[in-house]
Amino acid sequence: MKKLASIVLAGCMAVSLAACGGAASSSAPASSSEAVSAAESAAESAAESVEAPQGGKVGVCIYKFDDAFMTTYRNALQEILEGKGYEVTIVDGNNDQAKQNEQINTFITQGVDALIINPVMTSAADQIISTVKDADIPTVLINREPTADQMSAYNKLVYVGCDAAQSGTFQGELILDTANKGDINGDGKVSYIMIQGDPENIDAQLRTEYSVKALKDAGVEVEQLDLQRGDWDRNKGQEIAQNDLAKYGNQIEVVFCNNDDMAIGALQAIEAAGRKVNEDIYLVGVDALDAALNEVANGKMTGTVLNDANGQASQAVACMEELLGGKTFEAGSQSVYVDYVKVTPENVKDFQ
């Protein structure tokens, strides 16, 4: 695991590992040494309070395998689960909710002991929760968060993820941290395009909203030139940026992307248009994928935001083991968040 990411994970574990379903928190300890110490104490407490079963069958449903971030996430899940002796089967939903529903039912028929599900569509949460509740299967939902009301229907259900509003805020702060606060042409406002993921996804909604809100809250005037759906896809990010650069040209000062894959695509279009990131245009993403970290280090991305796949995978397994150990969760205490972290040219080496 990358050096600083391990510190972040230690802090997150200190907040939530001992009581996975407790009040969600995104605050970190004051220092890395405190974080490590707190994490060790939390891990000891968790080990004492929950006797996780040795082995067992776990079914993992991923919304689609060719998503770069979820590839990192599922690989981390598989490594952790198999390292603990679980029999693990991971299936690809191919971005098809009907197919994923069938996969969940198949896992239940096969008698899995627990499920970890990355829903294709958040709008399918009610159906997914009803299905696992009827089967009495301990379940951890990841990456795409249902509402608290939806989760309250089943007390053997936990959501593990990140507070997407925080990632959007951090994107805005990356722009505010530039010398001109994003106003490259000095006209008193920041003109931007937004390349959104799946607009039905709550992460996409909150990243879109809060990235711009951070600028507004700092007193910066903004102008949205365009907002297009990129579905988390690199090729779509490239196409949207290419079209917008042709249409708006030098009016575009900032390109916000809901994830790094779309940002890498946008970078290709920016370079093809003869623009230079951090000189006449800014570009930010989310996830801290290796490819994005390289571009931040090379000065070709303004920054990104670490979406800690390893930390979330560890937390998801910890919560699953609490459920398998017999713990249930009250309504309103079923979401656990792992912090995001801003990645800049100054600290990027800590993540590589």
mmCIF file of C-alpha atoms in Angstrom:
data_model
loop_
_atom_site.group_PDB
_atom_site.id
_atom_site.type_symbol
_atom_site.label_atom_id
_atom_site.label_comp_id
_atom_site.label_asym_id
_atom_site.label_seq_id
_atom_site.Cartn_x
_atom_site.Cartn_y
_atom_site.Cartn_z
ATOM 1 C CA MET A 1 0.000 0.000 0.000
ATOM 2 C CA LYS A 2 1.220 3.436 -0.782
ATOM 3 C CA LYS A 3 2.985 5.141 2.118
ATOM 4 C CA LEU A 4 0.586 7.939 2.969
ATOM 5 C CA ALA A 5 -2.448 5.886 2.126
ATOM 6 C CA SER A 6 -1.448 3.528 4.920
ATOM 7 C CA ILE A 7 -1.413 6.436 7.338
ATOM 8 C CA VAL A 8 -4.843 7.550 6.157
ATOM 9 C CA LEU A 9 -6.139 4.020 6.565
ATOM 10 C CA ALA A 10 -4.759 3.856 10.093
ATOM 11 C CA GLY A 11 -6.667 7.004 10.971
ATOM 12 C CA CYS A 12 -9.859 5.704 9.425
ATOM 13 C CA MET A 13 -9.589 2.413 11.245
ATOM 14 C CA ALA A 14 -9.136 4.248 14.516
ATOM 15 C CA VAL A 15 -12.398 6.069 13.876
ATOM 16 C CA SER A 16 -14.558 3.182 12.804
ATOM 17 C CA LEU A 17 -13.020 -0.305 12.884
ATOM 18 C CA ALA A 18 -13.806 -1.111 16.518
ATOM 19 C CA ALA A 19 -17.443 -0.137 16.043
ATOM 20 C CA CYS A 20 -18.070 -0.584 12.355
ATOM 21 C CA GLY A 21 -21.691 0.419 12.424
ATOM 22 C CA GLY A 22 -21.299 3.307 14.845
ATOM 23 C CA ALA A 23 -21.721 6.975 14.008
ATOM 24 C CA ALA A 24 -19.896 7.605 10.767
ATOM 25 C CA SER A 25 -16.956 9.979 10.984
ATOM 26 C CA SER A 26 -14.528 11.593 8.593
ATOM 27 C CA SER A 27 -12.241 13.218 11.157
ATOM 28 C CA ALA A 28 -8.639 12.020 11.336
ATOM 29 C CA PRO A 29 -6.305 11.865 14.376
ATOM 30 C CA ALA A 30 -3.940 14.769 14.923
ATOM 31 C CA SER A 31 -0.813 12.949 13.744
ATOM 32 C CA SER A 32 0.251 9.783 11.964
ATOM 33 C CA SER A 33 1.779 8.329 15.149
ATOM 34 C CA GLU A 34 -1.471 8.929 17.023
ATOM 35 C CA ALA A 35 -3.360 7.383 14.108
ATOM 36 C CA VAL A 36 -1.251 4.227 14.150
ATOM 37 C CA SER A 37 -1.553 3.892 17.934
ATOM 38 C CA ALA A 38 -5.290 4.449 17.811
ATOM 39 C CA ALA A 39 -5.650 1.969 14.954
ATOM 40 C CA GLU A 40 -3.792 -0.704 16.915
ATOM 41 C CA SER A 41 -6.058 -0.170 19.936
ATOM 42 C CA ALA A 42 -9.146 -0.235 17.723
ATOM 43 C CA ALA A 43 -8.058 -3.442 16.045
ATOM 44 C CA GLU A 44 -7.460 -5.077 19.445
ATOM 45 C CA SER A 45 -10.893 -3.984 20.647
ATOM 46 C CA ALA A 46 -12.532 -5.315 17.507
ATOM 47 C CA ALA A 47 -10.745 -8.645 17.870
ATOM 48 C CA GLU A 48 -11.946 -8.939 21.464
ATOM 49 C CA SER A 49 -15.560 -7.998 20.720
ATOM 50 C CA VAL A 50 -16.108 -10.103 17.591
ATOM 51 C CA GLU A 51 -15.061 -13.676 17.005
ATOM 52 C CA ALA A 52 -14.973 -13.803 13.218
ATOM 53 C CA PRO A 53 -15.561 -17.254 11.771
ATOM 54 C CA GLN A 54 -12.646 -19.026 10.162
ATOM 55 C CA GLY A 55 -13.304 -19.341 6.465
ATOM 56 C CA GLY A 56 -16.712 -19.440 4.840
ATOM 57 C CA LYS A 57 -18.173 -18.565 1.453
ATOM 58 C CA VAL A 58 -18.343 -14.936 0.370
ATOM 59 C CA GLY A 59 -19.991 -13.678 -2.800
ATOM 60 C CA VAL A 60 -18.816 -10.341 -4.193
ATOM 61 C CA CYS A 61 -20.815 -8.448 -6.820
ATOM 62 C CA ILE A 62 -19.028 -5.651 -8.716
ATOM 63 C CA TYR A 63 -21.023 -3.333 -10.975
ATOM 64 C CA LYS A 64 -18.523 -3.773 -13.813
ATOM 65 C CA PHE A 65 -15.013 -5.151 -14.004
ATOM 66 C CA ASP A 66 -13.607 -2.643 -16.506
ATOM 67 C CA ASP A 67 -13.983 0.295 -14.126
ATOM 68 C CA ALA A 68 -10.398 1.212 -13.186
ATOM 69 C CA PHE A 69 -11.133 2.142 -9.569
ATOM 70 C CA MET A 70 -13.333 -0.882 -8.919
ATOM 71 C CA THR A 71 -10.623 -3.112 -10.376
ATOM 72 C CA THR A 72 -8.258 -1.897 -7.657
ATOM 73 C CA TYR A 73 -11.013 -2.293 -5.082
ATOM 74 C CA ARG A 74 -12.033 -5.838 -6.033
ATOM 75 C CA ASN A 75 -8.411 -7.002 -6.205
ATOM 76 C CA ALA A 76 -7.892 -5.659 -2.680
ATOM 77 C CA LEU A 77 -11.061 -7.400 -1.484
ATOM 78 C CA GLN A 78 -10.007 -10.689 -3.004
ATOM 79 C CA GLU A 79 -6.536 -10.519 -1.483
ATOM 80 C CA ILE A 80 -7.830 -9.679 1.995
ATOM 81 C CA LEU A 81 -10.630 -12.252 1.985
ATOM 82 C CA GLU A 82 -8.509 -15.095 0.621
ATOM 83 C CA GLY A 83 -5.765 -14.177 3.072
ATOM 84 C CA LYS A 84 -8.278 -14.739 5.857
ATOM 85 C CA GLY A 85 -9.243 -18.154 4.500
ATOM 86 C CA TYR A 86 -12.565 -17.320 2.869
ATOM 87 C CA GLU A 87 -13.771 -19.007 -0.300
ATOM 88 C CA VAL A 88 -14.378 -16.013 -2.557
ATOM 89 C CA THR A 89 -16.322 -15.709 -5.794
ATOM 90 C CA ILE A 90 -16.368 -12.314 -7.527
ATOM 91 C CA VAL A 91 -18.762 -11.651 -10.401
ATOM 92 C CA ASP A 92 -19.018 -8.923 -13.039
ATOM 93 C CA GLY A 93 -22.394 -7.194 -13.309
ATOM 94 C CA ASN A 94 -21.435 -5.714 -16.706
ATOM 95 C CA ASN A 95 -23.247 -2.512 -15.671
ATOM 96 C CA ASP A 96 -26.539 -4.437 -15.938
ATOM 97 C CA GLN A 97 -28.759 -4.334 -12.850
ATOM 98 C CA ALA A 98 -30.948 -7.208 -14.001
ATOM 99 C CA LYS A 99 -27.859 -9.383 -14.411
ATOM 100 C CA GLN A 100 -26.590 -8.393 -10.980
ATOM 101 C CA ASN A 101 -29.945 -9.265 -9.413
ATOM 102 C CA GLU A 102 -29.619 -12.746 -10.907
ATOM 103 C CA GLN A 103 -26.081 -13.027 -9.551
ATOM 104 C CA ILE A 104 -27.247 -12.128 -6.049
ATOM 105 C CA ASN A 105 -29.989 -14.745 -6.225
ATOM 106 C CA THR A 106 -27.487 -17.327 -7.472
ATOM 107 C CA PHE A 107 -25.154 -16.619 -4.564
ATOM 108 C CA ILE A 108 -28.058 -17.034 -2.141
ATOM 109 C CA THR A 109 -29.034 -20.346 -3.762
ATOM 110 C CA GLN A 110 -25.422 -21.501 -3.457
ATOM 111 C CA GLY A 111 -25.517 -20.829 0.276
ATOM 112 C CA VAL A 112 -22.919 -18.096 0.688
ATOM 113 C CA ASP A 113 -22.314 -16.941 4.249
ATOM 114 C CA ALA A 114 -22.049 -13.250 3.356
ATOM 115 C CA LEU A 115 -22.350 -10.860 0.427
ATOM 116 C CA ILE A 116 -20.392 -7.758 -0.541
ATOM 117 C CA ILE A 117 -22.291 -5.818 -3.190
ATOM 118 C CA ASN A 118 -21.327 -2.835 -5.337
ATOM 119 C CA PRO A 119 -24.756 -2.011 -6.823
ATOM 120 C CA VAL A 120 -25.055 -1.270 -10.514
ATOM 121 C CA MET A 121 -27.769 1.280 -9.741
ATOM 122 C CA THR A 122 -28.487 3.001 -6.454
ATOM 123 C CA SER A 123 -32.144 3.053 -7.480
ATOM 124 C CA ALA A 124 -32.110 -0.752 -7.123
ATOM 125 C CA ALA A 125 -31.179 -0.561 -3.430
ATOM 126 C CA ASP A 126 -34.685 -1.387 -2.179
ATOM 127 C CA GLN A 127 -34.834 -4.566 -4.238
ATOM 128 C CA ILE A 128 -31.311 -5.647 -3.266
ATOM 129 C CA ILE A 129 -31.950 -5.041 0.430
ATOM 130 C CA SER A 130 -35.279 -6.876 0.324
ATOM 131 C CA THR A 131 -33.622 -9.864 -1.369
ATOM 132 C CA VAL A 132 -30.762 -10.235 1.122
ATOM 133 C CA LYS A 133 -33.092 -9.621 4.077
ATOM 134 C CA ASP A 134 -35.491 -12.359 2.950
ATOM 135 C CA ALA A 135 -32.505 -14.709 2.671
ATOM 136 C CA ASP A 136 -31.085 -13.540 6.046
ATOM 137 C CA ILE A 137 -27.632 -13.017 4.483
ATOM 138 C CA PRO A 138 -25.215 -10.591 6.213
ATOM 139 C CA THR A 139 -24.442 -7.979 3.564
ATOM 140 C CA VAL A 140 -22.013 -5.116 3.060
ATOM 141 C CA LEU A 141 -22.836 -2.587 0.352
ATOM 142 C CA ILE A 142 -19.877 -0.687 -1.084
ATOM 143 C CA ASN A 143 -19.120 2.349 -3.249
ATOM 144 C CA ARG A 144 -22.737 3.309 -4.001
ATOM 145 C CA GLU A 145 -24.705 4.382 -0.955
ATOM 146 C CA PRO A 146 -28.431 3.852 -0.389
ATOM 147 C CA THR A 147 -30.357 6.215 1.859
ATOM 148 C CA ALA A 148 -30.422 5.675 5.612
ATOM 149 C CA ASP A 149 -34.141 4.898 5.363
ATOM 150 C CA GLN A 150 -33.493 2.172 2.805
ATOM 151 C CA MET A 151 -30.772 0.547 4.903
ATOM 152 C CA SER A 152 -32.860 0.670 8.072
ATOM 153 C CA ALA A 153 -35.052 -2.086 6.623
ATOM 154 C CA TYR A 154 -32.392 -4.711 7.507
ATOM 155 C CA ASN A 155 -30.200 -4.837 10.607
ATOM 156 C CA LYS A 156 -27.610 -7.155 9.083
ATOM 157 C CA LEU A 157 -26.641 -4.566 6.494
ATOM 158 C CA VAL A 158 -23.753 -2.047 6.476
ATOM 159 C CA TYR A 159 -22.564 0.456 3.888
ATOM 160 C CA VAL A 160 -18.830 1.158 3.568
ATOM 161 C CA GLY A 161 -17.615 4.009 1.416
ATOM 162 C CA CYS A 162 -16.482 7.594 1.418
ATOM 163 C CA ASP A 163 -18.317 10.881 1.837
ATOM 164 C CA ALA A 164 -18.539 11.998 -1.768
ATOM 165 C CA ALA A 165 -19.237 15.591 -0.712
ATOM 166 C CA GLN A 166 -15.779 15.634 0.837
ATOM 167 C CA SER A 167 -14.144 14.596 -2.441
ATOM 168 C CA GLY A 168 -15.975 17.340 -4.317
ATOM 169 C CA THR A 169 -14.957 19.912 -1.724
ATOM 170 C CA PHE A 170 -11.344 18.798 -2.020
ATOM 171 C CA GLN A 171 -11.474 19.203 -5.804
ATOM 172 C CA GLY A 172 -12.651 22.770 -5.362
ATOM 173 C CA GLU A 173 -9.930 23.419 -2.810
ATOM 174 C CA LEU A 174 -7.303 22.145 -5.261
ATOM 175 C CA ILE A 175 -8.408 24.926 -7.610
ATOM 176 C CA LEU A 176 -8.510 27.498 -4.790
ATOM 177 C CA ASP A 177 -4.934 26.542 -3.900
ATOM 178 C CA THR A 178 -3.655 27.662 -7.311
ATOM 179 C CA ALA A 179 -1.994 31.071 -7.599
ATOM 180 C CA ASN A 180 -5.011 32.681 -9.299
ATOM 181 C CA LYS A 181 -7.724 30.511 -7.666
ATOM 182 C CA GLY A 182 -8.709 29.183 -11.077
ATOM 183 C CA ASP A 183 -9.208 32.596 -12.698
ATOM 184 C CA ILE A 184 -6.522 32.206 -15.333
ATOM 185 C CA ASN A 185 -7.680 35.008 -17.645
ATOM 186 C CA GLY A 186 -8.265 37.457 -14.785
ATOM 187 C CA ASP A 187 -11.855 38.323 -15.691
ATOM 188 C CA GLY A 188 -13.063 37.881 -12.120
ATOM 189 C CA LYS A 189 -14.743 34.502 -12.549
ATOM 190 C CA VAL A 190 -13.820 30.852 -13.003
ATOM 191 C CA SER A 191 -15.259 29.388 -16.207
ATOM 192 C CA TYR A 192 -15.391 25.591 -16.108
ATOM 193 C CA ILE A 193 -16.717 22.447 -17.697
ATOM 194 C CA MET A 194 -17.908 19.505 -15.622
ATOM 195 C CA ILE A 195 -17.436 15.938 -16.829
ATOM 196 C CA GLN A 196 -19.791 13.938 -14.644
ATOM 197 C CA GLY A 197 -19.887 10.214 -13.958
ATOM 198 C CA ASP A 198 -23.277 8.527 -13.876
ATOM 199 C CA PRO A 199 -25.702 11.278 -12.779
ATOM 200 C CA GLU A 200 -27.877 8.673 -11.051
ATOM 201 C CA ASN A 201 -24.926 7.828 -8.784
ATOM 202 C CA ILE A 202 -24.858 9.816 -5.537
ATOM 203 C CA ASP A 203 -21.053 10.141 -5.729
ATOM 204 C CA ALA A 204 -21.363 11.836 -9.113
ATOM 205 C CA GLN A 205 -24.082 14.139 -7.836
ATOM 206 C CA LEU A 206 -22.170 15.225 -4.741
ATOM 207 C CA ARG A 207 -18.795 15.616 -6.456
ATOM 208 C CA THR A 208 -20.449 17.771 -9.090
ATOM 209 C CA GLU A 209 -22.211 19.929 -6.516
ATOM 210 C CA TYR A 210 -19.512 20.326 -3.896
ATOM 211 C CA SER A 211 -16.551 20.971 -6.186
ATOM 212 C CA VAL A 212 -18.263 24.139 -7.389
ATOM 213 C CA LYS A 213 -19.716 24.920 -3.959
ATOM 214 C CA ALA A 214 -16.182 25.101 -2.523
ATOM 215 C CA LEU A 215 -15.388 27.910 -4.975
ATOM 216 C CA LYS A 216 -18.620 29.752 -4.267
ATOM 217 C CA ASP A 217 -18.159 29.428 -0.495
ATOM 218 C CA ALA A 218 -14.736 31.037 -0.886
ATOM 219 C CA GLY A 219 -16.347 34.018 -2.622
ATOM 220 C CA VAL A 220 -15.267 33.047 -6.137
ATOM 221 C CA GLU A 221 -17.681 33.755 -8.975
ATOM 222 C CA VAL A 222 -18.174 30.769 -11.287
ATOM 223 C CA GLU A 223 -19.506 30.180 -14.787
ATOM 224 C CA GLN A 224 -20.542 26.723 -15.951
ATOM 225 C CA LEU A 225 -19.861 26.421 -19.659
ATOM 226 C CA ASP A 226 -20.948 22.804 -19.931
ATOM 227 C CA LEU A 227 -21.906 19.718 -17.912
ATOM 228 C CA GLN A 228 -21.869 16.373 -19.694
ATOM 229 C CA ARG A 229 -22.338 12.766 -18.617
ATOM 230 C CA GLY A 230 -19.147 10.748 -19.048
ATOM 231 C CA ASP A 231 -20.166 7.529 -17.238
ATOM 232 C CA TRP A 232 -16.745 7.259 -15.529
ATOM 233 C CA ASP A 233 -15.260 6.326 -18.921
ATOM 234 C CA ARG A 234 -11.907 7.549 -20.261
ATOM 235 C CA ASN A 235 -12.981 7.640 -23.891
ATOM 236 C CA LYS A 236 -16.112 9.609 -23.071
ATOM 237 C CA GLY A 237 -14.039 12.028 -20.990
ATOM 238 C CA GLN A 238 -11.765 12.582 -23.969
ATOM 239 C CA GLU A 239 -14.689 13.093 -26.347
ATOM 240 C CA ILE A 240 -16.516 15.556 -24.085
ATOM 241 C CA ALA A 241 -13.383 17.603 -23.448
ATOM 242 C CA GLN A 242 -12.496 17.610 -27.136
ATOM 243 C CA ASN A 243 -15.925 18.904 -28.138
ATOM 244 C CA ASP A 244 -15.974 21.529 -25.407
ATOM 245 C CA LEU A 245 -12.473 22.758 -26.213
ATOM 246 C CA ALA A 246 -13.497 23.147 -29.835
ATOM 247 C CA LYS A 247 -16.650 25.014 -28.823
ATOM 248 C CA TYR A 248 -15.423 27.204 -25.954
ATOM 249 C CA GLY A 249 -11.666 27.383 -26.595
ATOM 250 C CA ASN A 250 -9.756 29.600 -24.192
ATOM 251 C CA GLN A 251 -12.906 30.374 -22.216
ATOM 252 C CA ILE A 252 -12.371 27.093 -20.360
ATOM 253 C CA GLU A 253 -10.197 27.664 -17.313
ATOM 254 C CA VAL A 254 -11.010 24.545 -15.272
ATOM 255 C CA VAL A 255 -11.985 20.996 -16.183
ATOM 256 C CA PHE A 256 -13.656 19.173 -13.287
ATOM 257 C CA CYS A 257 -13.889 15.391 -13.700
ATOM 258 C CA ASN A 258 -15.784 13.140 -11.305
ATOM 259 C CA ASN A 259 -13.058 10.504 -11.587
ATOM 260 C CA ASP A 260 -9.482 10.071 -12.802
ATOM 261 C CA ASP A 261 -10.271 7.890 -15.783
ATOM 262 C CA MET A 262 -12.340 10.671 -17.347
ATOM 263 C CA ALA A 263 -9.628 13.170 -16.358
ATOM 264 C CA ILE A 264 -6.979 11.144 -18.219
ATOM 265 C CA GLY A 265 -9.239 11.202 -21.273
ATOM 266 C CA ALA A 266 -9.731 14.942 -20.869
ATOM 267 C CA LEU A 267 -5.959 15.397 -20.657
ATOM 268 C CA GLN A 268 -5.566 13.725 -24.036
ATOM 269 C CA ALA A 269 -8.000 16.238 -25.527
ATOM 270 C CA ILE A 270 -6.326 19.172 -23.762
ATOM 271 C CA GLU A 271 -2.920 18.253 -25.129
ATOM 272 C CA ALA A 272 -4.329 17.655 -28.619
ATOM 273 C CA ALA A 273 -5.802 21.162 -28.488
ATOM 274 C CA GLY A 274 -2.396 22.637 -27.683
ATOM 275 C CA ARG A 275 -3.335 23.641 -24.138
ATOM 276 C CA LYS A 276 -1.047 23.140 -21.133
ATOM 277 C CA VAL A 277 -2.384 22.088 -17.760
ATOM 278 C CA ASN A 278 -1.363 24.396 -14.905
ATOM 279 C CA GLU A 279 -0.422 27.098 -17.406
ATOM 280 C CA ASP A 280 -3.582 27.969 -19.322
ATOM 281 C CA ILE A 281 -6.061 25.412 -17.937
ATOM 282 C CA TYR A 282 -6.548 23.394 -14.746
ATOM 283 C CA LEU A 283 -7.604 19.734 -14.520
ATOM 284 C CA VAL A 284 -8.688 17.751 -11.448
ATOM 285 C CA GLY A 285 -10.023 14.238 -10.891
ATOM 286 C CA VAL A 286 -10.826 11.770 -8.107
ATOM 287 C CA ASP A 287 -9.429 8.310 -7.209
ATOM 288 C CA ALA A 288 -5.631 8.754 -7.266
ATOM 289 C CA LEU A 289 -5.201 6.011 -9.860
ATOM 290 C CA ASP A 290 -1.572 5.293 -10.720
ATOM 291 C CA ALA A 291 -1.965 6.908 -14.138
ATOM 292 C CA ALA A 292 -3.332 10.080 -12.557
ATOM 293 C CA LEU A 293 -0.607 10.170 -9.918
ATOM 294 C CA ASN A 294 1.977 10.053 -12.702
ATOM 295 C CA GLU A 295 0.307 12.974 -14.464
ATOM 296 C CA VAL A 296 0.147 15.016 -11.252
ATOM 297 C CA ALA A 297 3.860 14.320 -10.697
ATOM 298 C CA ASN A 298 4.594 15.345 -14.300
ATOM 299 C CA GLY A 299 2.617 18.582 -13.953
ATOM 300 C CA LYS A 300 -0.070 17.455 -16.387
ATOM 301 C CA MET A 301 -2.876 17.328 -13.810
ATOM 302 C CA THR A 302 -3.496 20.003 -11.213
ATOM 303 C CA GLY A 303 -4.378 17.369 -8.645
ATOM 304 C CA THR A 304 -6.582 14.461 -7.717
ATOM 305 C CA VAL A 305 -8.270 13.120 -4.594
ATOM 306 C CA LEU A 306 -7.337 9.779 -3.059
ATOM 307 C CA ASN A 307 -10.294 7.413 -2.988
ATOM 308 C CA ASP A 308 -8.719 4.789 -0.754
ATOM 309 C CA ALA A 309 -9.699 1.466 -2.323
ATOM 310 C CA ASN A 310 -7.433 -0.514 -0.015
ATOM 311 C CA GLY A 311 -8.770 1.230 3.069
ATOM 312 C CA GLN A 312 -12.362 0.703 2.007
ATOM 313 C CA ALA A 313 -11.736 -2.955 1.190
ATOM 314 C CA SER A 314 -10.209 -3.515 4.631
ATOM 315 C CA GLN A 315 -13.116 -1.759 6.304
ATOM 316 C CA ALA A 316 -15.676 -3.698 4.253
ATOM 317 C CA VAL A 317 -14.160 -7.011 5.334
ATOM 318 C CA ALA A 318 -13.983 -5.852 8.970
ATOM 319 C CA CYS A 319 -17.691 -4.972 8.879
ATOM 320 C CA MET A 320 -18.553 -8.247 7.172
ATOM 321 C CA GLU A 321 -16.788 -10.161 9.940
ATOM 322 C CA GLU A 322 -18.707 -8.241 12.592
ATOM 323 C CA LEU A 323 -21.942 -9.234 10.869
ATOM 324 C CA LEU A 324 -20.804 -12.855 10.646
ATOM 325 C CA GLY A 325 -19.942 -12.679 14.327
ATOM 326 C CA GLY A 326 -23.576 -11.922 15.100
ATOM 327 C CA LYS A 327 -23.547 -8.154 15.406
ATOM 328 C CA THR A 328 -26.583 -6.228 14.160
ATOM 329 C CA PHE A 329 -26.887 -2.523 13.411
ATOM 330 C CA GLU A 330 -29.468 0.035 14.375
ATOM 331 C CA ALA A 331 -31.059 2.420 11.907
ATOM 332 C CA GLY A 332 -28.982 5.530 11.391
ATOM 333 C CA SER A 333 -25.696 3.838 12.277
ATOM 334 C CA GLN A 334 -25.196 1.660 9.219
ATOM 335 C CA SER A 335 -22.777 3.815 7.186
ATOM 336 C CA VAL A 336 -19.013 3.840 7.677
ATOM 337 C CA TYR A 337 -16.837 6.358 5.840
ATOM 338 C CA VAL A 338 -13.148 6.305 4.977
ATOM 339 C CA ASP A 339 -11.581 9.723 4.449
ATOM 340 C CA TYR A 340 -10.512 11.148 1.103
ATOM 341 C CA VAL A 341 -7.144 12.954 0.833
ATOM 342 C CA LYS A 342 -6.058 15.739 -1.509
ATOM 343 C CA VAL A 343 -3.148 14.799 -3.794
ATOM 344 C CA THR A 344 -1.010 17.652 -5.094
ATOM 345 C CA PRO A 345 2.351 17.977 -6.863
ATOM 346 C CA GLU A 346 3.843 18.653 -3.419
ATOM 347 C CA ASN A 347 2.714 15.377 -1.809
ATOM 348 C CA VAL A 348 2.143 13.069 -4.772
ATOM 349 C CA LYS A 349 5.340 11.093 -4.142
ATOM 350 C CA ASP A 350 3.866 9.939 -0.841
ATOM 351 C CA PHE A 351 1.196 8.041 -2.793
ATOM 352 C CA GLN A 352 3.292 6.551 -5.574
#
